[in-house]
Coordinates of C-alpha atoms and ligand atoms in Angstrom, one line a residue:
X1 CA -65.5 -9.2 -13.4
X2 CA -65.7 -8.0 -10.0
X3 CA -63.1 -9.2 -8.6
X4 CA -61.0 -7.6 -12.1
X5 CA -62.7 -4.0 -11.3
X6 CA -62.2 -3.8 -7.4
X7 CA -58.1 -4.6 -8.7
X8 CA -58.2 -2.0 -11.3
X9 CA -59.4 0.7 -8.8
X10 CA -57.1 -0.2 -6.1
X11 CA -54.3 -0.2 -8.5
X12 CA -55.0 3.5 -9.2
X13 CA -55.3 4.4 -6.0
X14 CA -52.3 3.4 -4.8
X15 CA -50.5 4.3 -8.1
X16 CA -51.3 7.7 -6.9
X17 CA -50.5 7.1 -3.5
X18 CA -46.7 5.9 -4.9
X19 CA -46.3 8.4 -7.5
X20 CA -47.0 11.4 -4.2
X21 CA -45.1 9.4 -1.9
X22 CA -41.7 11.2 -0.9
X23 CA -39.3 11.0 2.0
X24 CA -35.2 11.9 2.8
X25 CA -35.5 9.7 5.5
X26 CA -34.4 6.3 5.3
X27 CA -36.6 5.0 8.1
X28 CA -40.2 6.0 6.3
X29 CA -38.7 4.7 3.5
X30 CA -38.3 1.2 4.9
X31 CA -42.2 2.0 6.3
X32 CA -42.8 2.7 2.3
X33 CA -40.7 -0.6 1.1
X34 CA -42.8 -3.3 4.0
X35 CA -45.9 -1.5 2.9
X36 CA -45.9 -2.1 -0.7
X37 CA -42.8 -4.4 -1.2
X38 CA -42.8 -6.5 2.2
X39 CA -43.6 -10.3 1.7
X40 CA -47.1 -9.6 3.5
X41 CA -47.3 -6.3 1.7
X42 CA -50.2 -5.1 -1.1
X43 CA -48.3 -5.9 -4.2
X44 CA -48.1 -10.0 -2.7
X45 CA -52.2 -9.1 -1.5
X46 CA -53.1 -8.4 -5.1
X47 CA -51.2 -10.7 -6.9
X48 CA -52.9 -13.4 -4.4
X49 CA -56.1 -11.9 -5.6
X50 CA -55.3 -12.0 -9.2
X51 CA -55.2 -15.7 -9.3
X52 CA -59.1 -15.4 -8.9
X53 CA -59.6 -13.7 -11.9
X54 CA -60.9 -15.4 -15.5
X55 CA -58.1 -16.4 -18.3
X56 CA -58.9 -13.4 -20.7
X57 CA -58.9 -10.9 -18.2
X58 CA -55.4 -12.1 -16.5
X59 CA -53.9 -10.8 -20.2
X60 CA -55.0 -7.4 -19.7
X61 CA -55.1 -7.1 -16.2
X62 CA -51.2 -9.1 -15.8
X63 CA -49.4 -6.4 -17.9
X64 CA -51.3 -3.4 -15.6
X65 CA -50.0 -4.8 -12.9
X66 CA -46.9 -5.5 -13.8
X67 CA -46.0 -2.2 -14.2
X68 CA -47.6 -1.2 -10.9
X69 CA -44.9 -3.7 -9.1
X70 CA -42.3 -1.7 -11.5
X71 CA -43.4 1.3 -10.6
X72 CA -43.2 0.6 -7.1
X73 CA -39.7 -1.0 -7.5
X74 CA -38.6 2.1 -9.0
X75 CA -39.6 4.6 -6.5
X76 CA -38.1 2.8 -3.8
X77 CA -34.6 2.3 -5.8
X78 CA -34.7 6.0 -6.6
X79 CA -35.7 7.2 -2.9
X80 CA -32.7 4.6 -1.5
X81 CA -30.4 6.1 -4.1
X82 CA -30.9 9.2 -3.3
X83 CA -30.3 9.0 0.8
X84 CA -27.9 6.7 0.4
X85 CA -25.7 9.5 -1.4
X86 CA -26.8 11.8 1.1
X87 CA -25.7 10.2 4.4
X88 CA -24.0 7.1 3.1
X89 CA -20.4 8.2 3.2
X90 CA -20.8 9.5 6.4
X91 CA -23.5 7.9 8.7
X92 CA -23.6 3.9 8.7
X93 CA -19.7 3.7 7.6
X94 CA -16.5 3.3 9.7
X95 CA -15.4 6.1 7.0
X96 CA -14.3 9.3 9.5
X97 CA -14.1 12.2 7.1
X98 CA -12.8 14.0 10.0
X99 CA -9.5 12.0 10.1
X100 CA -6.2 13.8 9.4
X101 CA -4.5 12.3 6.4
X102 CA -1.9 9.6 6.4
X103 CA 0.7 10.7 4.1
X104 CA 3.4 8.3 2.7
X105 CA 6.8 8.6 2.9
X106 CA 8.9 9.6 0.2
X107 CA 12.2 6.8 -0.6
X108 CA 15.2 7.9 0.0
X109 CA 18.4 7.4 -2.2
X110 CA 20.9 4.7 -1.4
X111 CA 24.1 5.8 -0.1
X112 CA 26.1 4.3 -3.0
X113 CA 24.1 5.7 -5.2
X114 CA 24.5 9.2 -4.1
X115 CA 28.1 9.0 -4.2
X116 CA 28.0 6.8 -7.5
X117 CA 25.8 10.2 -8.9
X118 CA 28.4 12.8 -7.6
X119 CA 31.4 10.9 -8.7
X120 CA 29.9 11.0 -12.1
X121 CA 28.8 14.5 -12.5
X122 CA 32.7 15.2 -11.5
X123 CA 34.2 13.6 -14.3
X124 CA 30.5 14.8 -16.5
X125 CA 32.5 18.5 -16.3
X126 CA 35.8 16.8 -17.9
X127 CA 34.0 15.6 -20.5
X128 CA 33.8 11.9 -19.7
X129 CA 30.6 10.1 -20.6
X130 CA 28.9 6.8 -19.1
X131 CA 29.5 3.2 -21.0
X132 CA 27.8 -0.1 -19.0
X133 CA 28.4 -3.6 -20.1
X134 CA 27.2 -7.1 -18.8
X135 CA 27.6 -8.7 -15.6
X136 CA 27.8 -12.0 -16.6
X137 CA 31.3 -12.4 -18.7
X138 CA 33.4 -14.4 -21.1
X139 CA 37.1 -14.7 -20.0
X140 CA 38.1 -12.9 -23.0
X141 CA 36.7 -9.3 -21.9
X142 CA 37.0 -10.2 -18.0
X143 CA 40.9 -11.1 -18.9
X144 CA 43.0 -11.9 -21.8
X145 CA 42.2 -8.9 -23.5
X146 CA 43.7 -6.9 -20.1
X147 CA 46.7 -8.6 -20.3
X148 CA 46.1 -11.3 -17.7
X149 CA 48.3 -14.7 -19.6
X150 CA 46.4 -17.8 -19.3
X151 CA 47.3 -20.1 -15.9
X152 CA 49.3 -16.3 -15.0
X153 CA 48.9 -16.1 -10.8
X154 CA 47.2 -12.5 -11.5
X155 CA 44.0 -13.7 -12.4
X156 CA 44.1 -15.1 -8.7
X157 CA 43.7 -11.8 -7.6
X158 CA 40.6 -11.2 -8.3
X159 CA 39.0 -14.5 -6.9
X160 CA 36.6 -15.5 -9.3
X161 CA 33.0 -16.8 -9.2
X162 CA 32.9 -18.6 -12.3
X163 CA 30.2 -19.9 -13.7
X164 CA 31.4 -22.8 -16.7
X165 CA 34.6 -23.7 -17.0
X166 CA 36.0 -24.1 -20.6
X167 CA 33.8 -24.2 -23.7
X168 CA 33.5 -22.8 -26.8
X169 CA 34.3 -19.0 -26.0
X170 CA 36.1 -20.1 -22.8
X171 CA 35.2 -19.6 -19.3
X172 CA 32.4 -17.7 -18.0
X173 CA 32.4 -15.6 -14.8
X174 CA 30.8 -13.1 -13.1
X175 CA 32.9 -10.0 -14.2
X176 CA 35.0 -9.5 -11.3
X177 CA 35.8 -5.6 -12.3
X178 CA 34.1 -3.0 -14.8
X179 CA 37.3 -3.0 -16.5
X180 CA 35.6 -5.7 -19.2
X181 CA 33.7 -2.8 -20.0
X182 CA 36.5 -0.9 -20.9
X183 CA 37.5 -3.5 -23.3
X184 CA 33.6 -3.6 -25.1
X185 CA 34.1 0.3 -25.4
X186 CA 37.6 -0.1 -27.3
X187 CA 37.0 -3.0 -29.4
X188 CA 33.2 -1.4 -30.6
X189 CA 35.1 1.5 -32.1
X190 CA 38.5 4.0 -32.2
X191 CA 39.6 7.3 -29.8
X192 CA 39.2 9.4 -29.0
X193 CA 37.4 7.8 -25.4
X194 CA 36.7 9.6 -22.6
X195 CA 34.2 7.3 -20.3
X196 CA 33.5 5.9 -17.2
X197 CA 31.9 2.4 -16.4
X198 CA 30.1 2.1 -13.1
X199 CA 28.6 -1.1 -12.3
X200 CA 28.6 -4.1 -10.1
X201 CA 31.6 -6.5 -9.5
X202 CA 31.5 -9.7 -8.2
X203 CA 34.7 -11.4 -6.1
X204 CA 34.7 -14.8 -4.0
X205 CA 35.5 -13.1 -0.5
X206 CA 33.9 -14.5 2.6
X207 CA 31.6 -12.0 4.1
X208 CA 32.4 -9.7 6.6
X209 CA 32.5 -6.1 8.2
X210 CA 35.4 -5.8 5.7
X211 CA 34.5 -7.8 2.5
X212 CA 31.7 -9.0 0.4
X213 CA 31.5 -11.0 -2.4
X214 CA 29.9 -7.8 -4.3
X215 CA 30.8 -4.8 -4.5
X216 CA 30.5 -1.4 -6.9
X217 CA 32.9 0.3 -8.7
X218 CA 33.4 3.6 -11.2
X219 CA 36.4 2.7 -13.6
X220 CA 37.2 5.5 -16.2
X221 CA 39.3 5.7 -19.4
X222 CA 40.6 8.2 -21.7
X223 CA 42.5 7.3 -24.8
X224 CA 43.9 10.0 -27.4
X225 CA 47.1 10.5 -28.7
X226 CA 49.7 12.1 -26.8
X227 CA 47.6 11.3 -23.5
X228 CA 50.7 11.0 -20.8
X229 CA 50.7 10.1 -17.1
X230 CA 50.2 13.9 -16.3
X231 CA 47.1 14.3 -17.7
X232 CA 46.0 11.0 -15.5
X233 CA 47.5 13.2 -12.8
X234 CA 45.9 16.1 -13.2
X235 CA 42.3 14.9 -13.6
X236 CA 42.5 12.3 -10.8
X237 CA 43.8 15.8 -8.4
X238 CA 40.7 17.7 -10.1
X239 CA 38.5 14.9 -8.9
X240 CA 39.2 14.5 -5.4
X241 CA 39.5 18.1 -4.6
X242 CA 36.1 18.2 -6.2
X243 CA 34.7 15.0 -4.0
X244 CA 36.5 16.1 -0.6
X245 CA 37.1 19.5 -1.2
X246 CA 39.9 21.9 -2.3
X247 CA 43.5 21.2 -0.7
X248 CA 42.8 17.5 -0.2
X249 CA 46.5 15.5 -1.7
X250 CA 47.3 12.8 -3.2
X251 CA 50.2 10.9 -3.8
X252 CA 50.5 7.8 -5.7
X253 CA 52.6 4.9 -5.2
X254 CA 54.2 2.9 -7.3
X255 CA 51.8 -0.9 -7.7
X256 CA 50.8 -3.4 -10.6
X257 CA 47.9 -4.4 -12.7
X258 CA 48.3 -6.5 -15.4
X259 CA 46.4 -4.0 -17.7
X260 CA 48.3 -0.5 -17.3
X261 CA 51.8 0.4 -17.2
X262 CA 52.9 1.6 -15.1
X263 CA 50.5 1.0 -12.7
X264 CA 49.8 3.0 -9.2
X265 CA 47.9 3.4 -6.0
X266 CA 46.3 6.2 -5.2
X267 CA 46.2 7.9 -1.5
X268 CA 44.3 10.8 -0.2
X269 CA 45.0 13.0 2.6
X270 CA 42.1 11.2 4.8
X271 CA 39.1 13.1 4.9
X272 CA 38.2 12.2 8.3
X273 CA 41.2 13.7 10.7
X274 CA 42.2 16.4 7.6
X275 CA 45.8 13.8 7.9
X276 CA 46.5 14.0 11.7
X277 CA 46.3 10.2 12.2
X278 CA 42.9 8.7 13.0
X279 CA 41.1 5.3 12.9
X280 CA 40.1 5.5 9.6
X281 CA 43.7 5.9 8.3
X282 CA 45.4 3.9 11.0
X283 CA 46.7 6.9 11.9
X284 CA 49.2 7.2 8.9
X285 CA 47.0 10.9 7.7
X286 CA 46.5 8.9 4.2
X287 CA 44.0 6.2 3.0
X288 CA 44.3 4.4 -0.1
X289 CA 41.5 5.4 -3.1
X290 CA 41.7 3.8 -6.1
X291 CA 44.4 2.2 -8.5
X292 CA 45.2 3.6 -12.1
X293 CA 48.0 3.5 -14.6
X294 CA 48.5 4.0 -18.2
X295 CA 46.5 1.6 -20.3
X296 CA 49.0 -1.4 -21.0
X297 CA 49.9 -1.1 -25.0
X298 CA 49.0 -4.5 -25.3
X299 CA 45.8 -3.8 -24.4
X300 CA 45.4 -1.3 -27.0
X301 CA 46.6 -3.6 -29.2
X302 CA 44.4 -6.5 -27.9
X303 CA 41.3 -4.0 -29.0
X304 CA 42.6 -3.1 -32.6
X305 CA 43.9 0.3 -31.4
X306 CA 47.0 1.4 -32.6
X307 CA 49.4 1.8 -28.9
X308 CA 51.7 3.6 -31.4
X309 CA 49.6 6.6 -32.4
X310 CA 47.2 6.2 -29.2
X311 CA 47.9 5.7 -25.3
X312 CA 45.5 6.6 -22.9
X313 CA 44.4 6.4 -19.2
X314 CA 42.7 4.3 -16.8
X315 CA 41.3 4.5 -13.3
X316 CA 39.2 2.1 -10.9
X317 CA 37.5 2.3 -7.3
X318 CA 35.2 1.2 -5.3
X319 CA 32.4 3.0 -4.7
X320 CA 31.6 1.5 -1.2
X321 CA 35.2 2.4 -0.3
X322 CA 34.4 6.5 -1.2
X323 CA 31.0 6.4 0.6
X324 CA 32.8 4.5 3.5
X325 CA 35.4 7.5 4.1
X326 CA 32.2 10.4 3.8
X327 CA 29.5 8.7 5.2
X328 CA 32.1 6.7 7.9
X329 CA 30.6 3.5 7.5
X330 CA 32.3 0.9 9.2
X331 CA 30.7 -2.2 8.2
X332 CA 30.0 -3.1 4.7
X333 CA 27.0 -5.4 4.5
X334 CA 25.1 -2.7 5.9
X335 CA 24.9 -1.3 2.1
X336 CA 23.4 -4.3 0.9
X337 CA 20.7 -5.2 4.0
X338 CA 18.4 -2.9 2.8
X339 CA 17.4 -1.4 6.5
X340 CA 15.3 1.6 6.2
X341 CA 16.4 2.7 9.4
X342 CA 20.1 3.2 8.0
X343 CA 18.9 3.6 4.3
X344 CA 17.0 6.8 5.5
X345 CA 19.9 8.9 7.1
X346 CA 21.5 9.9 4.0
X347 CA 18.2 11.2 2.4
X348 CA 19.5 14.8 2.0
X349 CA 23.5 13.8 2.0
X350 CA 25.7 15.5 -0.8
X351 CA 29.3 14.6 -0.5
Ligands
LIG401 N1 40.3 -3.1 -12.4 C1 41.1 -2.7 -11.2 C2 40.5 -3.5 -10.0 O1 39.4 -3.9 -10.1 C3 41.1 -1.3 -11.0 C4 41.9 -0.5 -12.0 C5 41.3 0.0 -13.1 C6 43.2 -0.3 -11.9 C7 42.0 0.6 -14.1 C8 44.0 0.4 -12.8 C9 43.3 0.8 -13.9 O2 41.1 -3.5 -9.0

């Protein structure tokens, strides 16, 4: 009975005591934590001193203190809380508000990508829209349909990364031109077309400064009726005077494909030396483009288009070829080694 009064009264006292007790400051409340909370402190004291008391009065007495070791709990958490938020962000952290920021760096566009962007928003103003297709191909689209005859030397042109031989639909290669795309486009539907098909090509070259076994083209086609050679003329003129600027020539010379006829080569004054001769044009004053003809009628044909009532366009180049004679990139595998430090000079070209 004593012993259960003495407890009662200290209880209050220091319930008082805790309830008054305040402090910002982190070392009194450590003082406050060791004096009530510590492992020698008076909580552990009177709960040592509880195990003296009878059975029916550790029922009455175990709840009041209970709530006395809550309430002393509490009051720390709160008080450690609150001075924590104060000075924690700060004071006891490596954190240095001070610090100037980092700041990232923003990514740059890829060459080819710049140029693929500007060739397109050229041919965007004629009217020509953008059609993409699969890289990995059947024969069918890749070939026969463009007018290359089976076991014909012409698909050795292109050297081919195939990837089965034979089979039910033929053989199956990496498309080694966008022109497969072309063929997709004409069979899905009838002309009037007007479209170009960037994308990626794959050919089995050995890599060097000068060749890789991928590259990127923009092919384009336009079939209507009554669309002649001078229409292929004029648009291919519009577009380089647009990409190298007004009173750049061409001239095209006579070459063959086996999916237009007739077929040509197209040469540019070169943009480098304005045509006086330089490295870039082995000092001939031209540099060769892209190839283009009139689409083959067989091709047509080949599509379910009607090479009577229709004929059409098309055009191919690389895109790797164009940035090389803006940018003057000599070595091609740069475009593909993904090296900031050359990635990151073109951030702000337009060509
Ligand atoms: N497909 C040809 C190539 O890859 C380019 C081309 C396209 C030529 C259209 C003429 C017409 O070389």
């Amino acid at each position: 009975m004593y012993i259960w009064r003495m407890l009662q009264d200290q209880i209050t006292q220091y319930t008082e005591e805790i309830n008054a007790f305040d402090t910002n400051n982190a070392a009194e409340l450590e003082q406050f934590r060791i004096r009530f909370l510590g492992t020698k402190g008076i909580i552990k004291d009177i709960f040592d001193e509880f195990k003296a008391v009878s059975p029916e009065e550790k029922r009455t007495l175990g709840k009041v203190l209970n709530q006395f070791k809550q309430l002393a709990e509490a009051k720390y958490q709160t008080l450690n809380e609150t001075i924590a938020d104060a000075h924690g962000a700060t004071e006891g952290s490596d954190l240095d508000l001070t610090l100037p920021g980092e700041g990232f760096e923003i990514g740059t566009r890829h060459p080819l990508a710049i140029v693929r962007r500007e060739i397109i928003e050229i041919f965007n103003k004629l009217g020509f829209s953008v059609a993409e297709g699969p890289e990995i191909e059947d024969d069918w689209h890749n070939f026969s349909a463009l007018n290359f005859p089976e076991e014909h030397p012409a698909r050795d042109m292109q050297d081919t990364f195939f990837i089965k031989k034979g089979g039910e639909k033929g053989d199956v290669a990496l498309r080694t031109h966008t022109s497969s795309v072309q063929v997709r486009m004409m069979e899905a539907g009838q002309p009037p077309f007007r479209a170009l098909m960037p994308g990626r090509v794959y050919r089995n070259e050995a890599i060097s400064a000068r060749a890789h076994c991928f590259f990127h083209q923009v092919e384009g086609l336009y079939v209507d009726e009554k669309v002649s050679f001078a229409d292929l003329k004029q648009t291919l003129f519009y577009f380089v005077q647009e990409l190298y600027g007004e009173g750049t020539k061409v001239r095209f010379r006579p070459s063959y494909f086996p999916f237009t006829e007739p077929s040509a080569e197209m040469d540019i004054s070169c943009s480098i030396c304005k045509g006086a001769g330089c490295q870039m044009c082995k000092g001939s004053g031209w540099v060769e483009i892209l190839g283009c003809g009139m689409v083959d009628p067989n091709v047509l044909e080949n599509c379910g288009i009607d090479s009577k009532k229709y004929s059409g366009f098309a055009f191919g180049m690389g895109i790797e070829r164009i940035a090389n004679l803006k940018f003057e990139i000599k070595d091609l595998r740069l475009f593909s080694e993904n090296d900031v430090r050359f990635l990151k000079q073109y951030q702000s070209a337009t060509i």
